[in-house]
PDB file of N, CA and C in Angstrom:
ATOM      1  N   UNK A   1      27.794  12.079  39.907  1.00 90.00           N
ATOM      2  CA  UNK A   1      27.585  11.196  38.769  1.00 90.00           C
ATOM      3  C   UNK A   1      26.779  11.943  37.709  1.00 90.00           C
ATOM      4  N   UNK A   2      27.131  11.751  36.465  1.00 94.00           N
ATOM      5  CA  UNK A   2      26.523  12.586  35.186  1.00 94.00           C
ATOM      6  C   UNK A   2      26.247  11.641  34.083  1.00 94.00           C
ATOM      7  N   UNK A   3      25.056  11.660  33.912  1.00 94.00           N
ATOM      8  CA  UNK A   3      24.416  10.643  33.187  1.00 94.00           C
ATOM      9  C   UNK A   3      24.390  11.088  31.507  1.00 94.00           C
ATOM     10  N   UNK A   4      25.482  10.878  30.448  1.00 96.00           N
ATOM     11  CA  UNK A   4      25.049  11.001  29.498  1.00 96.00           C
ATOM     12  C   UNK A   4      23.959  10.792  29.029  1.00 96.00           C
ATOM     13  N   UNK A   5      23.205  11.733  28.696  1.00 96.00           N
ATOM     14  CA  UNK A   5      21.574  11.021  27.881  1.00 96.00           C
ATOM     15  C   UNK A   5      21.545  11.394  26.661  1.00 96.00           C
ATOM     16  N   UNK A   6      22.189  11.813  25.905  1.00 97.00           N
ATOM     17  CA  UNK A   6      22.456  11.895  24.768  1.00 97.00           C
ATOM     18  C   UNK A   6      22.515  10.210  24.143  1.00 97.00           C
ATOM     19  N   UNK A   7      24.072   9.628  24.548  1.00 97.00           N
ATOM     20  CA  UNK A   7      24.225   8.430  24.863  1.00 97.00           C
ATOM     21  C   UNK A   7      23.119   7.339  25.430  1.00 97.00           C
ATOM     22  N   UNK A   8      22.400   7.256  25.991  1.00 97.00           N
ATOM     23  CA  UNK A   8      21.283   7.044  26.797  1.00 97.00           C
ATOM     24  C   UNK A   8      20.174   6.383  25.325  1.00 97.00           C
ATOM     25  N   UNK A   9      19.680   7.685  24.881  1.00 97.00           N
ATOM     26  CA  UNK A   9      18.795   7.711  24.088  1.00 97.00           C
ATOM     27  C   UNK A   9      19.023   7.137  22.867  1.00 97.00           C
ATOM     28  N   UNK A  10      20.435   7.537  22.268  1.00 97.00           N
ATOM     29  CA  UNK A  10      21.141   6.540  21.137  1.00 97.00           C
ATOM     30  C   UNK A  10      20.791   5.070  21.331  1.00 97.00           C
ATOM     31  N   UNK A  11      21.537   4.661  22.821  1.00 95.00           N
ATOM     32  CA  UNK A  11      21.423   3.292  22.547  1.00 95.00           C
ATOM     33  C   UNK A  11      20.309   2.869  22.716  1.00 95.00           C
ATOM     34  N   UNK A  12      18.853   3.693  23.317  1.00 97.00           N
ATOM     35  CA  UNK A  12      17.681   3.131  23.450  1.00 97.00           C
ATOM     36  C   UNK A  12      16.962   2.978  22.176  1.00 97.00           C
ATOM     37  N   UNK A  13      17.275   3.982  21.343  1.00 97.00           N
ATOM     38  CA  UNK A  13      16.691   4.171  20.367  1.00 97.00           C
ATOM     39  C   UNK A  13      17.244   2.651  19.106  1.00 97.00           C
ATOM     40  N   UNK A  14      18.072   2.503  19.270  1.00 95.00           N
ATOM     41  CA  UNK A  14      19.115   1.513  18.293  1.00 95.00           C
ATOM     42  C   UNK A  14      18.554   0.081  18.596  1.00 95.00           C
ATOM     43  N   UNK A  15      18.413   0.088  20.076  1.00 95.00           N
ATOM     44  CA  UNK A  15      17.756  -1.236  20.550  1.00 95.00           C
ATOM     45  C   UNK A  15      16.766  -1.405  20.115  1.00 95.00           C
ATOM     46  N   UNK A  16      15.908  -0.658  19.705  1.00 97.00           N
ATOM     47  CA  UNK A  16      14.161  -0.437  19.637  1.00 97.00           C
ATOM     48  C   UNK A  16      14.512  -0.810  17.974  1.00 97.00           C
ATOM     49  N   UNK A  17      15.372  -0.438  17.164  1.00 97.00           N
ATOM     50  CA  UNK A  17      15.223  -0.553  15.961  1.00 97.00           C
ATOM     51  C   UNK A  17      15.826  -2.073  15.464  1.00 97.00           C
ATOM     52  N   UNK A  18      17.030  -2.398  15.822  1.00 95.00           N
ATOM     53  CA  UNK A  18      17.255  -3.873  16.382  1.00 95.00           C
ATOM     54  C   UNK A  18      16.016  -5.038  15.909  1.00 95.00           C
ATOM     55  N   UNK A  19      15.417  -4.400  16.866  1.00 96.00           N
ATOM     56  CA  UNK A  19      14.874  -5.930  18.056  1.00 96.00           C
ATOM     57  C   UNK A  19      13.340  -5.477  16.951  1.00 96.00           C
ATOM     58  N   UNK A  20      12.812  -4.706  16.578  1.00 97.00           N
ATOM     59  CA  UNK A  20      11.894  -4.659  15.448  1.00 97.00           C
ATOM     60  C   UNK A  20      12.459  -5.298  14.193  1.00 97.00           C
ATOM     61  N   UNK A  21      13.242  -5.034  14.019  1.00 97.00           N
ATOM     62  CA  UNK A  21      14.321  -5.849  12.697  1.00 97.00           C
ATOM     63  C   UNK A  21      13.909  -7.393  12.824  1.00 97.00           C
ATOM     64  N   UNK A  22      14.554  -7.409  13.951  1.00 97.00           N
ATOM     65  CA  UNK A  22      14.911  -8.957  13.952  1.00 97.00           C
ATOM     66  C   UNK A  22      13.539  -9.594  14.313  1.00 97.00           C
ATOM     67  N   UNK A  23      12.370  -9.241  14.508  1.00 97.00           N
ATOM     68  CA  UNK A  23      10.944  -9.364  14.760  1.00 97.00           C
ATOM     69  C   UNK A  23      10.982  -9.819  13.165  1.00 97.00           C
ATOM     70  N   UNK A  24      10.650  -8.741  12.605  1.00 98.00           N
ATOM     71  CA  UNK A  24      10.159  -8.243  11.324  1.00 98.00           C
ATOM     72  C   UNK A  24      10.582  -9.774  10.006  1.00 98.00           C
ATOM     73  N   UNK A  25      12.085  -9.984  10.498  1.00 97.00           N
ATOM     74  CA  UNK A  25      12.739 -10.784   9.763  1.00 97.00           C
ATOM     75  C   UNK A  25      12.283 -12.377  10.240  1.00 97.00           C
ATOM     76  N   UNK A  26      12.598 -12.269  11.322  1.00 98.00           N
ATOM     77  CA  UNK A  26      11.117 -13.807  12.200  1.00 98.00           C
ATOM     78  C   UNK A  26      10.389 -14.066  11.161  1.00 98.00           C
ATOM     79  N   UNK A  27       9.068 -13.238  11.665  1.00 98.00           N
ATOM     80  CA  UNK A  27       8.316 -13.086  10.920  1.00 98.00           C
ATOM     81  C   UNK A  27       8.138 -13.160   9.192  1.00 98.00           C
ATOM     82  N   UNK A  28       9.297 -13.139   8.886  1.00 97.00           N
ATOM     83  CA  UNK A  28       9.311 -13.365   7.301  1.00 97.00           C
ATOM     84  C   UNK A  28       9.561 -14.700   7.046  1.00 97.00           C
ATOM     85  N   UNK A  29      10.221 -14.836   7.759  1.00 97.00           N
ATOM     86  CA  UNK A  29      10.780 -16.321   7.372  1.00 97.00           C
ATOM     87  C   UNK A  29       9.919 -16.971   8.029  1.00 97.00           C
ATOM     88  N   UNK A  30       8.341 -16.948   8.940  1.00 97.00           N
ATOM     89  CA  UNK A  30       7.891 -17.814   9.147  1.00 97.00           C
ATOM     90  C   UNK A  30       6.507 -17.596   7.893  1.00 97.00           C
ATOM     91  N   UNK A  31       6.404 -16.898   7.686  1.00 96.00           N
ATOM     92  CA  UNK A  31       5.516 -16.730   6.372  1.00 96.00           C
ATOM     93  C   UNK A  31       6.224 -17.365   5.340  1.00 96.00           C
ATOM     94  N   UNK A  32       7.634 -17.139   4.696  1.00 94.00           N
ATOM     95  CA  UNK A  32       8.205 -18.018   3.867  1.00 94.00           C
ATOM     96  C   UNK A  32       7.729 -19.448   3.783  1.00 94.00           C
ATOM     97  N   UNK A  33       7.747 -19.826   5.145  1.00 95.00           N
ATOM     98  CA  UNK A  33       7.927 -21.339   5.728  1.00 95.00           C
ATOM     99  C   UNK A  33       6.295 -21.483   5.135  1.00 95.00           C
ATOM    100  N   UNK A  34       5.429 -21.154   5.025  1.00 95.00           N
ATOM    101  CA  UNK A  34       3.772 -21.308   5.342  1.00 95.00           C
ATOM    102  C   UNK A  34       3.958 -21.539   3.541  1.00 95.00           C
ATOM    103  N   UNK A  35       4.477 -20.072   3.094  1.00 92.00           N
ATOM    104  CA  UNK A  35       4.473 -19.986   1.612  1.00 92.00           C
ATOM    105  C   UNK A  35       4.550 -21.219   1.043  1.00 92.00           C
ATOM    106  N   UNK A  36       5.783 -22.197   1.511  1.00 92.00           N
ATOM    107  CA  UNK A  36       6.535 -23.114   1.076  1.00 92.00           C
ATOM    108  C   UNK A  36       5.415 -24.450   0.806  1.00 92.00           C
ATOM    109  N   UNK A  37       5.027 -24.442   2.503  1.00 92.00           N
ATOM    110  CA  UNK A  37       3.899 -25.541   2.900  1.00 92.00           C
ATOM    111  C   UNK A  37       2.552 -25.059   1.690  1.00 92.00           C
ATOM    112  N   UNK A  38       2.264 -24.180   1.463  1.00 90.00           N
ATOM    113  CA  UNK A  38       1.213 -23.820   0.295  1.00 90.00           C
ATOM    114  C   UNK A  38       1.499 -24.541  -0.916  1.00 90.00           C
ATOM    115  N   UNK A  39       2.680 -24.182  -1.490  1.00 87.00           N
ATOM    116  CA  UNK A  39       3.085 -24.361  -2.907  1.00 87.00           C
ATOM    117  C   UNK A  39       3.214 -26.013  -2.732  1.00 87.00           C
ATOM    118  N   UNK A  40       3.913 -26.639  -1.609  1.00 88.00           N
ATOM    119  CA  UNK A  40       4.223 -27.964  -1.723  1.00 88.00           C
ATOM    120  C   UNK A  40       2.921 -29.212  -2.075  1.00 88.00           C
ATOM    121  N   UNK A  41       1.153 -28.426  -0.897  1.00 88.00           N
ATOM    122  CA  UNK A  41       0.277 -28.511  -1.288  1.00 88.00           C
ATOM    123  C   UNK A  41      -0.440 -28.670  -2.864  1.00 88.00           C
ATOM    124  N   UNK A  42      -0.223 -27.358  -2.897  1.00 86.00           N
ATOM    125  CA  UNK A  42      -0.578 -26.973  -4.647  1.00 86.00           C
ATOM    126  C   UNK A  42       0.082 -28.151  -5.717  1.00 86.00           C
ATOM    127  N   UNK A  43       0.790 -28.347  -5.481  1.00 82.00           N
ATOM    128  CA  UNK A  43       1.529 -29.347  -6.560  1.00 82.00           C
ATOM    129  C   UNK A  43       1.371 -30.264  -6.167  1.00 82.00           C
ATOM    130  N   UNK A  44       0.734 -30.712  -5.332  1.00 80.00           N
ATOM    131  CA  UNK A  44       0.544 -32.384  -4.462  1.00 80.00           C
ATOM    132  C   UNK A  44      -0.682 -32.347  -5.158  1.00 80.00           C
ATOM    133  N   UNK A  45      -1.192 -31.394  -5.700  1.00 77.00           N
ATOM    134  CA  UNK A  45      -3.145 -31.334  -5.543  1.00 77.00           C
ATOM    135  C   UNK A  45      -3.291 -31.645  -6.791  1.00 77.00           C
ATOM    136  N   UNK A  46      -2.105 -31.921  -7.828  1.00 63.00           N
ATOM    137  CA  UNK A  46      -1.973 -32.371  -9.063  1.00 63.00           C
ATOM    138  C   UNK A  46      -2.860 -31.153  -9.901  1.00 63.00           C
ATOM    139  N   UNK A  47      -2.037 -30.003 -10.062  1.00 55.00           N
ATOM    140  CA  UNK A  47      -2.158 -28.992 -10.935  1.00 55.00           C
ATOM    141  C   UNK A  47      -1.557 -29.342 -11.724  1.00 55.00           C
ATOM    142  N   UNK A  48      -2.738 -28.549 -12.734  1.00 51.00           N
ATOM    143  CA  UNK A  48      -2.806 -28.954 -14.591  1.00 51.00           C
ATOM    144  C   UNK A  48      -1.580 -28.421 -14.972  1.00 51.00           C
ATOM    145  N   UNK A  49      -1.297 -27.344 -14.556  1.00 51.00           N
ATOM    146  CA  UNK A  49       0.055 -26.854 -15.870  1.00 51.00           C
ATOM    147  C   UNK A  49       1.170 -28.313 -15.764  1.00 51.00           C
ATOM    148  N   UNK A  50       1.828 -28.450 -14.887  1.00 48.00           N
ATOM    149  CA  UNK A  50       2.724 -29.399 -14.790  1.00 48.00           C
ATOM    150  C   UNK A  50       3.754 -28.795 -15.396  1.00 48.00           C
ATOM    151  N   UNK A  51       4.227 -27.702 -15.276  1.00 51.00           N
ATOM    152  CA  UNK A  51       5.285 -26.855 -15.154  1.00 51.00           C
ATOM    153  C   UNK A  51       6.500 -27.278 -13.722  1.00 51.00           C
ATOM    154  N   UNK A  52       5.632 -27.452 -12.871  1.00 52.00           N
ATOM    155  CA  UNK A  52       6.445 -27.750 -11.868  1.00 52.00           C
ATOM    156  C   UNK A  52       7.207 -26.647 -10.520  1.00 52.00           C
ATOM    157  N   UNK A  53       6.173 -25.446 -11.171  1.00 55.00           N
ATOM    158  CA  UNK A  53       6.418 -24.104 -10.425  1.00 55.00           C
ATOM    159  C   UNK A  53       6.201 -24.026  -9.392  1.00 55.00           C
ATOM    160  N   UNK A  54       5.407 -25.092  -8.571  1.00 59.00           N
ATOM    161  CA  UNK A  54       5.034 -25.319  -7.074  1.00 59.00           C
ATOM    162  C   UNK A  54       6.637 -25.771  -6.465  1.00 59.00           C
ATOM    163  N   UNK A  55       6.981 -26.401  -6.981  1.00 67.00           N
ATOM    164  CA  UNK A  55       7.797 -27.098  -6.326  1.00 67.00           C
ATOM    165  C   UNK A  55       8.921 -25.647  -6.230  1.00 67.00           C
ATOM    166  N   UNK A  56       9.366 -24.956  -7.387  1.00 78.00           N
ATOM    167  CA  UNK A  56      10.353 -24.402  -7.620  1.00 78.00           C
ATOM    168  C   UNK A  56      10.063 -22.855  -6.587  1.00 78.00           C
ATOM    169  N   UNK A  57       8.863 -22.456  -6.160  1.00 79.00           N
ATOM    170  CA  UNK A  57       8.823 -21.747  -5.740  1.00 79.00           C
ATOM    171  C   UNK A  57       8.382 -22.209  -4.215  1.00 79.00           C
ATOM    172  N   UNK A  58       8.735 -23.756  -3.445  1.00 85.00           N
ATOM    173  CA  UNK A  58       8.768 -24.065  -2.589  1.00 85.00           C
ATOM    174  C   UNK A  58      10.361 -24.060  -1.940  1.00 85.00           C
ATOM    175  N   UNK A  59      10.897 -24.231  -3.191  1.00 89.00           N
ATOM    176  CA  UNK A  59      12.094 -24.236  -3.218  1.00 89.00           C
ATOM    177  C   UNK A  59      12.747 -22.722  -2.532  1.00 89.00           C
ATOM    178  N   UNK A  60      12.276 -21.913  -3.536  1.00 91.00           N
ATOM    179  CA  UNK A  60      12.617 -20.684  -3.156  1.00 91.00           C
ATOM    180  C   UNK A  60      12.207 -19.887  -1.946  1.00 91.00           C
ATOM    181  N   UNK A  61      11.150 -20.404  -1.501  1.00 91.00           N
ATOM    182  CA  UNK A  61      10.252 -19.749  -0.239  1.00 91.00           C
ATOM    183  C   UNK A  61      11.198 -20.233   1.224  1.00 91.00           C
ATOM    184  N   UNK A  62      11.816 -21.942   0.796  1.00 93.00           N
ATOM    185  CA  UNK A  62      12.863 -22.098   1.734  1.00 93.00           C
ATOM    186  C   UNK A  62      13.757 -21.682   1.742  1.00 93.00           C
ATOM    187  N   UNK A  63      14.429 -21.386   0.911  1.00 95.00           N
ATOM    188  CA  UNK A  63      15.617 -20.380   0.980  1.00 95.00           C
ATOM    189  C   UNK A  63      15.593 -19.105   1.875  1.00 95.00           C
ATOM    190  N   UNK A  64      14.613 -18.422   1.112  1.00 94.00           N
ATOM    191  CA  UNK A  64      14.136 -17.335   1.530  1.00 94.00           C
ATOM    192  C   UNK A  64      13.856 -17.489   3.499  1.00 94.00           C
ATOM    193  N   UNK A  65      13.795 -18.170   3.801  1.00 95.00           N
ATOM    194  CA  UNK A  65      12.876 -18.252   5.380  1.00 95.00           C
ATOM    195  C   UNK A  65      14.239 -18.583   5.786  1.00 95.00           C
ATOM    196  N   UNK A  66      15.383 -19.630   5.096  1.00 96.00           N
ATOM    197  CA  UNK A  66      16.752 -19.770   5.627  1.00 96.00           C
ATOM    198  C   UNK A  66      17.612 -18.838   5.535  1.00 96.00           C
ATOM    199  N   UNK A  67      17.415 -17.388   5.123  1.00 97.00           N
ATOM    200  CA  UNK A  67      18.118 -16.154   4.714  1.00 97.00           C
ATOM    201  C   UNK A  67      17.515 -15.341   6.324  1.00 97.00           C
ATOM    202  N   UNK A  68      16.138 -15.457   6.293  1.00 97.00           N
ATOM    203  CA  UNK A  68      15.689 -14.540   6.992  1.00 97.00           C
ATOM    204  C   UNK A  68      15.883 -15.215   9.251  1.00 97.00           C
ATOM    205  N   UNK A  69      15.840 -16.375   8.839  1.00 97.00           N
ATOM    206  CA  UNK A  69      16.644 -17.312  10.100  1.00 97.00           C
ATOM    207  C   UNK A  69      17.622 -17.093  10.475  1.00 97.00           C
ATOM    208  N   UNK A  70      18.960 -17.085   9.438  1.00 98.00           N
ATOM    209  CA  UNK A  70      20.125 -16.661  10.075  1.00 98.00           C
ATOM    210  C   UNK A  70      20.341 -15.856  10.258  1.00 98.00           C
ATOM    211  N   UNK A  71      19.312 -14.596   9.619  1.00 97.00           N
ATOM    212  CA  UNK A  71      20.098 -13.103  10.222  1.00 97.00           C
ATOM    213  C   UNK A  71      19.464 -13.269  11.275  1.00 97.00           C
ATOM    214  N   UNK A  72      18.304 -13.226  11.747  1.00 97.00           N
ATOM    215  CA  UNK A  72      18.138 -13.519  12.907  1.00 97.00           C
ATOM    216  C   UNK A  72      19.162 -13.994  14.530  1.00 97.00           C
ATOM    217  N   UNK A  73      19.619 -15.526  13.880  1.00 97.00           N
ATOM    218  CA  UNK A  73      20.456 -15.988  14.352  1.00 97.00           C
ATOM    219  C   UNK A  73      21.642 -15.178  14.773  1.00 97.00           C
ATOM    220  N   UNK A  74      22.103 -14.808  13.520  1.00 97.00           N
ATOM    221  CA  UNK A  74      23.491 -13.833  13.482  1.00 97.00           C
ATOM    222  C   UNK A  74      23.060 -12.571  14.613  1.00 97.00           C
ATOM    223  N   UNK A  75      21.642 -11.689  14.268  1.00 96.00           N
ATOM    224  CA  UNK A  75      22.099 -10.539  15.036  1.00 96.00           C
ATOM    225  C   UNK A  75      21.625 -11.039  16.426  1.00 96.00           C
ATOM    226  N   UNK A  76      21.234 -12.238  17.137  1.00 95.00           N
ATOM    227  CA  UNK A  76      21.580 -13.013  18.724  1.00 95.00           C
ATOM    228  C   UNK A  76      22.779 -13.094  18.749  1.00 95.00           C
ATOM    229  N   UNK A  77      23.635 -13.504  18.183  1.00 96.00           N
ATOM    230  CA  UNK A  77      24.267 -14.215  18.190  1.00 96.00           C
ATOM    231  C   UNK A  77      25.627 -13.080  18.222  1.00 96.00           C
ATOM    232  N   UNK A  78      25.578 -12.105  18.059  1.00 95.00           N
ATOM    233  CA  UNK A  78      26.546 -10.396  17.648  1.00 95.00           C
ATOM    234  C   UNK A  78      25.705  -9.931  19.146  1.00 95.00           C
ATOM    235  N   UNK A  79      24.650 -10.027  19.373  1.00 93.00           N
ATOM    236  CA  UNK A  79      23.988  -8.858  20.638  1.00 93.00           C
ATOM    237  C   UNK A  79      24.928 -10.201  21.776  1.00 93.00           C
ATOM    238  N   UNK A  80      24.859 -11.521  21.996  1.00 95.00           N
ATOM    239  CA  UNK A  80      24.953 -12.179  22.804  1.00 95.00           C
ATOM    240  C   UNK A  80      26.651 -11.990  22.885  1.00 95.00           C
ATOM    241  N   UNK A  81      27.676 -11.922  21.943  1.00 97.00           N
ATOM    242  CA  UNK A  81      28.931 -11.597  21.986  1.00 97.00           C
ATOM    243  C   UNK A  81      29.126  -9.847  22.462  1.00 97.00           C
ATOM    244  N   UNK A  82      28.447  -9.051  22.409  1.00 93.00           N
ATOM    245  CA  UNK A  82      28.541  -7.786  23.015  1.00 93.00           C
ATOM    246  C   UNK A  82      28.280  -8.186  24.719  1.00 93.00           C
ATOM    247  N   UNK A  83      27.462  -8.923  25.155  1.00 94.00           N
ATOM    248  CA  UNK A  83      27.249  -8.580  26.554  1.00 94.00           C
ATOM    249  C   UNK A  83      28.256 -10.146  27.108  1.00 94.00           C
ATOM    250  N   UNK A  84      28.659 -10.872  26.404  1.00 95.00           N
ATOM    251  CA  UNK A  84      30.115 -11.345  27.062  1.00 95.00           C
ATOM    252  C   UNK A  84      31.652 -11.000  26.685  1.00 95.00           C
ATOM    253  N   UNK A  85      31.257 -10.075  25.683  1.00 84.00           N
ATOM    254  CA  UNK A  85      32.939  -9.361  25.368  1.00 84.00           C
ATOM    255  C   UNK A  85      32.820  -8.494  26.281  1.00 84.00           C
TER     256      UNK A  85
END
């Protein structure tokens, strides 16, 4: 038996970069989520401008955390179709 490790190390290495990714991206989108809960605050707290930029950048902070969720989702969801294809 002959153990490619060339091969070996590729895929160890790919996994390691992966699974930091998809950490990394977590992690964003749960800061998004906090961002969101801030701004929704802020504009509850009846700030003077009354621009309405709390809201709009609550807006956007959810988006943002729903961008960074589904890739998430997606690359489970691509690793979980590799080990039943």
């Amino acid at each position: 038996m002959k153990i490619n490790w060339t091969a070996l190390g590729q895929t160890a290495g790919i996994s390691f970069l992966v699974t930091v990714a998809v950490v990394a991206a977590f992690a964003l989108g749960t800061v998004a989520l906090a961002k969101r809960e801030a701004a929704i605050a802020a504009a509850g707290n009846g700030s003077a401008s009354g621009s309405g930029s709390g809201s709009g950048r609550g807006t956007l902070a959810l988006a943002g955390a729903g961008v960074c969720f589904a890739a998430c989702a997606a690359a489970v969801g691509y690793g979980l179709s590799l080990i039943a294809g």
